[in-house]
């Protein structure tokens, strides 16, 4: 079968782009590197002084026991719009516990805090732009009388030379997603960038930042 010059040039161009970005052919193409959708920070960024902010949110230093809930291993990469890995990006991750309670005085859910849950992690990507955090799937909570927020996890990513991104991660197939005001504010064609599938207790959340 003969290939047209146009097809051949397009293949060479795509191959060159893949080699330049270090991405394995067939896994992801340059056209997929669109900035991750923004989301509101929300009112519950941790304000309490917290000594333990490592990548294992299921335990707290000096406290016995494990956090209640469904354990989730969350991992991914932070990339720029060309697919280049961003090393040493600072990632703040905060969320509610199994019962939908935040570590915040104004949290709407009033159930007791889980003393074995960390609530907030502050980590950095490695040289390949990778990060891993062990946490639990958060619970839902009532934001307003007629609005119940689906399970979600907050992210804030910062790196010099890149636009700081604040967003929220959602879980696929959650019924409350289709009714959530913040999720629906994101254009339909961008929601996949903030929605993950969970399989065998693991999920991958790759984050793409725009350059300044």
PDB file of C-alpha atoms in Angstrom:
ATOM      1  CA  UNK A   1       0.000   0.000   0.000  1.00  0.00           C
ATOM      2  CA  UNK A   2       1.334   3.434  -0.925  1.00  0.00           C
ATOM      3  CA  UNK A   3       1.197   6.305   1.529  1.00  0.00           C
ATOM      4  CA  UNK A   4       0.696   9.848   0.351  1.00  0.00           C
ATOM      5  CA  UNK A   5       3.522  12.363   0.938  1.00  0.00           C
ATOM      6  CA  UNK A   6       1.149  14.307   3.167  1.00  0.00           C
ATOM      7  CA  UNK A   7       0.502  11.255   5.377  1.00  0.00           C
ATOM      8  CA  UNK A   8       4.225  10.487   5.528  1.00  0.00           C
ATOM      9  CA  UNK A   9       5.088  14.075   6.536  1.00  0.00           C
ATOM     10  CA  UNK A  10       2.357  14.014   9.193  1.00  0.00           C
ATOM     11  CA  UNK A  11       3.709  10.732  10.601  1.00  0.00           C
ATOM     12  CA  UNK A  12       7.283  12.107  10.730  1.00  0.00           C
ATOM     13  CA  UNK A  13       6.038  15.294  12.415  1.00  0.00           C
ATOM     14  CA  UNK A  14       4.106  13.335  15.045  1.00  0.00           C
ATOM     15  CA  UNK A  15       7.047  10.999  15.663  1.00  0.00           C
ATOM     16  CA  UNK A  16       9.410  13.940  16.132  1.00  0.00           C
ATOM     17  CA  UNK A  17       7.020  15.523  18.641  1.00  0.00           C
ATOM     18  CA  UNK A  18       6.761  12.258  20.578  1.00  0.00           C
ATOM     19  CA  UNK A  19      10.553  11.841  20.738  1.00  0.00           C
ATOM     20  CA  UNK A  20      10.999  15.464  21.857  1.00  0.00           C
ATOM     21  CA  UNK A  21       8.529  15.077  24.715  1.00  0.00           C
ATOM     22  CA  UNK A  22       9.761  11.684  25.825  1.00  0.00           C
ATOM     23  CA  UNK A  23       6.266  10.202  25.599  1.00  0.00           C
ATOM     24  CA  UNK A  24       5.957   6.587  24.489  1.00  0.00           C
ATOM     25  CA  UNK A  25       4.268   6.313  21.049  1.00  0.00           C
ATOM     26  CA  UNK A  26       0.675   5.124  21.291  1.00  0.00           C
ATOM     27  CA  UNK A  27       0.266   6.270  24.893  1.00  0.00           C
ATOM     28  CA  UNK A  28      -0.470   9.965  24.493  1.00  0.00           C
ATOM     29  CA  UNK A  29      -0.060  12.487  21.691  1.00  0.00           C
ATOM     30  CA  UNK A  30       0.744  16.186  21.813  1.00  0.00           C
ATOM     31  CA  UNK A  31      -2.851  17.100  21.025  1.00  0.00           C
ATOM     32  CA  UNK A  32      -3.818  15.680  24.433  1.00  0.00           C
ATOM     33  CA  UNK A  33      -1.740  18.204  26.388  1.00  0.00           C
ATOM     34  CA  UNK A  34      -4.429  20.752  27.148  1.00  0.00           C
ATOM     35  CA  UNK A  35      -4.247  22.611  30.484  1.00  0.00           C
ATOM     36  CA  UNK A  36      -6.210  20.933  33.252  1.00  0.00           C
ATOM     37  CA  UNK A  37      -9.517  22.686  33.938  1.00  0.00           C
ATOM     38  CA  UNK A  38      -9.579  25.239  36.748  1.00  0.00           C
ATOM     39  CA  UNK A  39     -11.916  24.941  39.709  1.00  0.00           C
ATOM     40  CA  UNK A  40     -12.694  27.147  42.700  1.00  0.00           C
ATOM     41  CA  UNK A  41     -10.422  26.761  45.726  1.00  0.00           C
ATOM     42  CA  UNK A  42     -13.427  26.571  48.022  1.00  0.00           C
ATOM     43  CA  UNK A  43     -13.680  27.869  51.584  1.00  0.00           C
ATOM     44  CA  UNK A  44     -12.006  24.983  53.410  1.00  0.00           C
ATOM     45  CA  UNK A  45      -8.283  25.292  52.711  1.00  0.00           C
ATOM     46  CA  UNK A  46      -6.636  24.093  55.948  1.00  0.00           C
ATOM     47  CA  UNK A  47      -5.923  26.927  58.371  1.00  0.00           C
ATOM     48  CA  UNK A  48      -4.939  24.890  61.399  1.00  0.00           C
ATOM     49  CA  UNK A  49      -1.234  24.377  61.976  1.00  0.00           C
ATOM     50  CA  UNK A  50      -0.441  20.853  60.839  1.00  0.00           C
ATOM     51  CA  UNK A  51       2.956  19.286  61.400  1.00  0.00           C
ATOM     52  CA  UNK A  52       2.406  16.142  59.323  1.00  0.00           C
ATOM     53  CA  UNK A  53       1.862  17.004  55.641  1.00  0.00           C
ATOM     54  CA  UNK A  54       3.589  14.069  53.956  1.00  0.00           C
ATOM     55  CA  UNK A  55       2.342  11.875  51.110  1.00  0.00           C
ATOM     56  CA  UNK A  56       0.585   9.330  53.348  1.00  0.00           C
ATOM     57  CA  UNK A  57      -2.679  10.917  54.444  1.00  0.00           C
ATOM     58  CA  UNK A  58      -3.986   7.684  55.971  1.00  0.00           C
ATOM     59  CA  UNK A  59      -1.789   8.078  59.051  1.00  0.00           C
ATOM     60  CA  UNK A  60      -0.802  10.958  61.303  1.00  0.00           C
ATOM     61  CA  UNK A  61       2.585  11.201  62.978  1.00  0.00           C
ATOM     62  CA  UNK A  62       2.289  10.471  66.679  1.00  0.00           C
ATOM     63  CA  UNK A  63      -1.249   9.075  66.371  1.00  0.00           C
ATOM     64  CA  UNK A  64      -1.979   5.360  66.381  1.00  0.00           C
ATOM     65  CA  UNK A  65      -4.382   3.749  63.950  1.00  0.00           C
ATOM     66  CA  UNK A  66      -5.325   4.275  60.326  1.00  0.00           C
ATOM     67  CA  UNK A  67      -7.789   6.674  58.744  1.00  0.00           C
ATOM     68  CA  UNK A  68     -11.316   5.360  58.260  1.00  0.00           C
ATOM     69  CA  UNK A  69     -12.531   4.895  54.720  1.00  0.00           C
ATOM     70  CA  UNK A  70     -11.716   3.395  51.353  1.00  0.00           C
ATOM     71  CA  UNK A  71      -7.952   3.672  50.816  1.00  0.00           C
ATOM     72  CA  UNK A  72      -6.986   5.346  47.547  1.00  0.00           C
ATOM     73  CA  UNK A  73      -3.536   5.439  45.952  1.00  0.00           C
ATOM     74  CA  UNK A  74      -3.506   8.535  43.794  1.00  0.00           C
ATOM     75  CA  UNK A  75      -0.661   9.115  41.370  1.00  0.00           C
ATOM     76  CA  UNK A  76       0.147  11.046  38.228  1.00  0.00           C
ATOM     77  CA  UNK A  77       2.462  13.473  36.492  1.00  0.00           C
ATOM     78  CA  UNK A  78       2.626  17.236  36.222  1.00  0.00           C
ATOM     79  CA  UNK A  79       3.391  18.327  32.647  1.00  0.00           C
ATOM     80  CA  UNK A  80       3.460  21.476  30.554  1.00  0.00           C
ATOM     81  CA  UNK A  81       1.390  21.925  27.383  1.00  0.00           C
ATOM     82  CA  UNK A  82       4.172  20.317  25.325  1.00  0.00           C
ATOM     83  CA  UNK A  83       4.141  17.182  27.443  1.00  0.00           C
ATOM     84  CA  UNK A  84       7.386  18.051  29.212  1.00  0.00           C
ATOM     85  CA  UNK A  85       7.644  16.867  32.818  1.00  0.00           C
ATOM     86  CA  UNK A  86       7.686  19.565  35.494  1.00  0.00           C
ATOM     87  CA  UNK A  87      10.050  18.636  38.299  1.00  0.00           C
ATOM     88  CA  UNK A  88       9.772  20.021  41.852  1.00  0.00           C
ATOM     89  CA  UNK A  89       6.270  21.392  41.363  1.00  0.00           C
ATOM     90  CA  UNK A  90       4.657  22.085  44.740  1.00  0.00           C
ATOM     91  CA  UNK A  91       1.298  20.358  45.204  1.00  0.00           C
ATOM     92  CA  UNK A  92      -1.145  21.144  48.007  1.00  0.00           C
ATOM     93  CA  UNK A  93      -3.814  18.458  48.406  1.00  0.00           C
ATOM     94  CA  UNK A  94      -6.686  18.811  50.858  1.00  0.00           C
ATOM     95  CA  UNK A  95     -10.004  17.061  51.264  1.00  0.00           C
ATOM     96  CA  UNK A  96     -12.789  15.900  53.536  1.00  0.00           C
ATOM     97  CA  UNK A  97     -12.629  12.647  55.472  1.00  0.00           C
ATOM     98  CA  UNK A  98     -14.852   9.598  55.029  1.00  0.00           C
ATOM     99  CA  UNK A  99     -17.800  11.443  56.591  1.00  0.00           C
ATOM    100  CA  UNK A 100     -17.405  14.621  54.520  1.00  0.00           C
ATOM    101  CA  UNK A 101     -15.770  16.581  57.360  1.00  0.00           C
ATOM    102  CA  UNK A 102     -12.992  19.088  56.621  1.00  0.00           C
ATOM    103  CA  UNK A 103     -10.285  20.212  59.019  1.00  0.00           C
ATOM    104  CA  UNK A 104     -11.781  23.698  59.186  1.00  0.00           C
ATOM    105  CA  UNK A 105     -13.784  25.650  61.753  1.00  0.00           C
ATOM    106  CA  UNK A 106     -16.433  26.583  59.157  1.00  0.00           C
ATOM    107  CA  UNK A 107     -16.909  23.073  57.796  1.00  0.00           C
ATOM    108  CA  UNK A 108     -20.633  22.345  57.294  1.00  0.00           C
ATOM    109  CA  UNK A 109     -20.283  18.714  58.351  1.00  0.00           C
ATOM    110  CA  UNK A 110     -20.044  18.520  62.146  1.00  0.00           C
ATOM    111  CA  UNK A 111     -19.127  14.872  62.673  1.00  0.00           C
ATOM    112  CA  UNK A 112     -16.048  14.284  64.855  1.00  0.00           C
ATOM    113  CA  UNK A 113     -12.694  14.696  63.139  1.00  0.00           C
ATOM    114  CA  UNK A 114     -10.845  11.530  62.209  1.00  0.00           C
ATOM    115  CA  UNK A 115      -7.734  11.888  64.337  1.00  0.00           C
ATOM    116  CA  UNK A 116      -5.906   9.333  62.173  1.00  0.00           C
ATOM    117  CA  UNK A 117      -6.557  11.172  58.921  1.00  0.00           C
ATOM    118  CA  UNK A 118      -4.142  13.844  57.707  1.00  0.00           C
ATOM    119  CA  UNK A 119      -6.633  16.068  55.764  1.00  0.00           C
ATOM    120  CA  UNK A 120      -3.829  17.990  54.018  1.00  0.00           C
ATOM    121  CA  UNK A 121      -0.668  16.989  52.145  1.00  0.00           C
ATOM    122  CA  UNK A 122       2.082  19.223  50.785  1.00  0.00           C
ATOM    123  CA  UNK A 123       4.352  17.372  48.375  1.00  0.00           C
ATOM    124  CA  UNK A 124       6.630  17.906  45.368  1.00  0.00           C
ATOM    125  CA  UNK A 125       6.960  16.146  42.036  1.00  0.00           C
ATOM    126  CA  UNK A 126      10.119  14.175  41.310  1.00  0.00           C
ATOM    127  CA  UNK A 127      12.526  14.719  38.404  1.00  0.00           C
ATOM    128  CA  UNK A 128      10.062  13.029  36.025  1.00  0.00           C
ATOM    129  CA  UNK A 129       7.177  15.203  37.191  1.00  0.00           C
ATOM    130  CA  UNK A 130       5.621  12.299  39.080  1.00  0.00           C
ATOM    131  CA  UNK A 131       3.803  12.355  42.396  1.00  0.00           C
ATOM    132  CA  UNK A 132       2.065   9.749  44.551  1.00  0.00           C
ATOM    133  CA  UNK A 133      -0.206  10.267  47.529  1.00  0.00           C
ATOM    134  CA  UNK A 134      -1.975   7.694  49.683  1.00  0.00           C
ATOM    135  CA  UNK A 135      -5.334   8.902  50.944  1.00  0.00           C
ATOM    136  CA  UNK A 136      -8.960   7.811  51.291  1.00  0.00           C
ATOM    137  CA  UNK A 137     -11.956   8.499  49.100  1.00  0.00           C
ATOM    138  CA  UNK A 138     -13.698  11.485  50.714  1.00  0.00           C
ATOM    139  CA  UNK A 139     -17.356  11.539  51.633  1.00  0.00           C
ATOM    140  CA  UNK A 140     -20.072  13.810  50.286  1.00  0.00           C
ATOM    141  CA  UNK A 141     -21.442  16.734  52.284  1.00  0.00           C
ATOM    142  CA  UNK A 142     -24.215  19.312  52.114  1.00  0.00           C
ATOM    143  CA  UNK A 143     -22.886  22.637  50.808  1.00  0.00           C
ATOM    144  CA  UNK A 144     -26.348  24.238  50.876  1.00  0.00           C
ATOM    145  CA  UNK A 145     -29.852  23.055  51.686  1.00  0.00           C
ATOM    146  CA  UNK A 146     -30.474  21.963  48.085  1.00  0.00           C
ATOM    147  CA  UNK A 147     -26.880  21.217  47.084  1.00  0.00           C
ATOM    148  CA  UNK A 148     -24.881  18.177  48.116  1.00  0.00           C
ATOM    149  CA  UNK A 149     -21.292  18.100  46.936  1.00  0.00           C
ATOM    150  CA  UNK A 150     -19.992  14.848  45.441  1.00  0.00           C
ATOM    151  CA  UNK A 151     -16.756  13.277  46.686  1.00  0.00           C
ATOM    152  CA  UNK A 152     -13.848  15.424  45.472  1.00  0.00           C
ATOM    153  CA  UNK A 153     -10.237  16.293  46.304  1.00  0.00           C
ATOM    154  CA  UNK A 154      -8.708  19.779  46.096  1.00  0.00           C
ATOM    155  CA  UNK A 155      -5.402  20.444  44.333  1.00  0.00           C
ATOM    156  CA  UNK A 156      -3.236  23.549  44.086  1.00  0.00           C
ATOM    157  CA  UNK A 157      -0.099  23.267  41.941  1.00  0.00           C
ATOM    158  CA  UNK A 158       2.650  25.875  41.761  1.00  0.00           C
ATOM    159  CA  UNK A 159       5.954  26.096  39.910  1.00  0.00           C
ATOM    160  CA  UNK A 160       8.028  29.117  38.896  1.00  0.00           C
ATOM    161  CA  UNK A 161       7.458  29.944  35.217  1.00  0.00           C
ATOM    162  CA  UNK A 162       4.075  28.189  35.149  1.00  0.00           C
ATOM    163  CA  UNK A 163       0.578  29.485  35.828  1.00  0.00           C
ATOM    164  CA  UNK A 164      -0.547  28.357  39.278  1.00  0.00           C
ATOM    165  CA  UNK A 165      -3.495  26.000  39.013  1.00  0.00           C
ATOM    166  CA  UNK A 166      -6.241  25.394  41.552  1.00  0.00           C
ATOM    167  CA  UNK A 167      -8.644  22.611  40.722  1.00  0.00           C
ATOM    168  CA  UNK A 168     -10.698  19.756  42.124  1.00  0.00           C
ATOM    169  CA  UNK A 169     -10.556  16.067  41.290  1.00  0.00           C
ATOM    170  CA  UNK A 170     -13.839  14.164  40.836  1.00  0.00           C
ATOM    171  CA  UNK A 171     -14.627  10.460  40.598  1.00  0.00           C
ATOM    172  CA  UNK A 172     -16.271   8.941  37.546  1.00  0.00           C
ATOM    173  CA  UNK A 173     -19.768   7.475  37.851  1.00  0.00           C
ATOM    174  CA  UNK A 174     -20.683   9.458  40.969  1.00  0.00           C
ATOM    175  CA  UNK A 175     -24.416  10.334  40.721  1.00  0.00           C
ATOM    176  CA  UNK A 176     -23.903  13.695  42.430  1.00  0.00           C
ATOM    177  CA  UNK A 177     -21.467  14.852  39.706  1.00  0.00           C
ATOM    178  CA  UNK A 178     -24.377  15.525  37.346  1.00  0.00           C
ATOM    179  CA  UNK A 179     -25.979  17.841  39.924  1.00  0.00           C
ATOM    180  CA  UNK A 180     -22.902  19.609  41.264  1.00  0.00           C
ATOM    181  CA  UNK A 181     -22.782  23.341  40.529  1.00  0.00           C
ATOM    182  CA  UNK A 182     -18.991  23.555  40.386  1.00  0.00           C
ATOM    183  CA  UNK A 183     -18.537  20.452  38.251  1.00  0.00           C
ATOM    184  CA  UNK A 184     -21.176  21.668  35.802  1.00  0.00           C
ATOM    185  CA  UNK A 185     -19.502  25.095  35.548  1.00  0.00           C
ATOM    186  CA  UNK A 186     -16.634  23.363  33.766  1.00  0.00           C
ATOM    187  CA  UNK A 187     -17.339  22.977  30.016  1.00  0.00           C
ATOM    188  CA  UNK A 188     -18.364  19.423  29.158  1.00  0.00           C
ATOM    189  CA  UNK A 189     -15.336  18.886  26.904  1.00  0.00           C
ATOM    190  CA  UNK A 190     -12.970  19.767  29.792  1.00  0.00           C
ATOM    191  CA  UNK A 191     -14.509  17.639  32.546  1.00  0.00           C
ATOM    192  CA  UNK A 192     -12.462  14.579  31.651  1.00  0.00           C
ATOM    193  CA  UNK A 193      -9.346  16.497  32.744  1.00  0.00           C
ATOM    194  CA  UNK A 194     -10.635  16.600  36.339  1.00  0.00           C
ATOM    195  CA  UNK A 195     -12.385  13.213  36.487  1.00  0.00           C
ATOM    196  CA  UNK A 196     -10.647   9.933  37.336  1.00  0.00           C
ATOM    197  CA  UNK A 197     -11.560   6.254  37.263  1.00  0.00           C
ATOM    198  CA  UNK A 198     -10.684   4.162  40.294  1.00  0.00           C
ATOM    199  CA  UNK A 199      -9.570   0.588  39.734  1.00  0.00           C
ATOM    200  CA  UNK A 200      -8.346  -1.750  42.478  1.00  0.00           C
ATOM    201  CA  UNK A 201      -7.941   1.181  44.853  1.00  0.00           C
ATOM    202  CA  UNK A 202      -5.775   3.235  42.472  1.00  0.00           C
ATOM    203  CA  UNK A 203      -6.381   6.265  40.267  1.00  0.00           C
ATOM    204  CA  UNK A 204      -4.210   8.324  37.927  1.00  0.00           C
ATOM    205  CA  UNK A 205      -4.577  12.107  37.806  1.00  0.00           C
ATOM    206  CA  UNK A 206      -2.194  13.790  35.342  1.00  0.00           C
ATOM    207  CA  UNK A 207      -2.085  17.581  35.567  1.00  0.00           C
ATOM    208  CA  UNK A 208      -1.145  19.945  32.734  1.00  0.00           C
ATOM    209  CA  UNK A 209      -0.016  23.489  33.552  1.00  0.00           C
ATOM    210  CA  UNK A 210       0.118  26.453  31.200  1.00  0.00           C
ATOM    211  CA  UNK A 211       3.272  28.539  30.976  1.00  0.00           C
ATOM    212  CA  UNK A 212       3.266  32.157  32.119  1.00  0.00           C
TER     213      UNK A 212
END
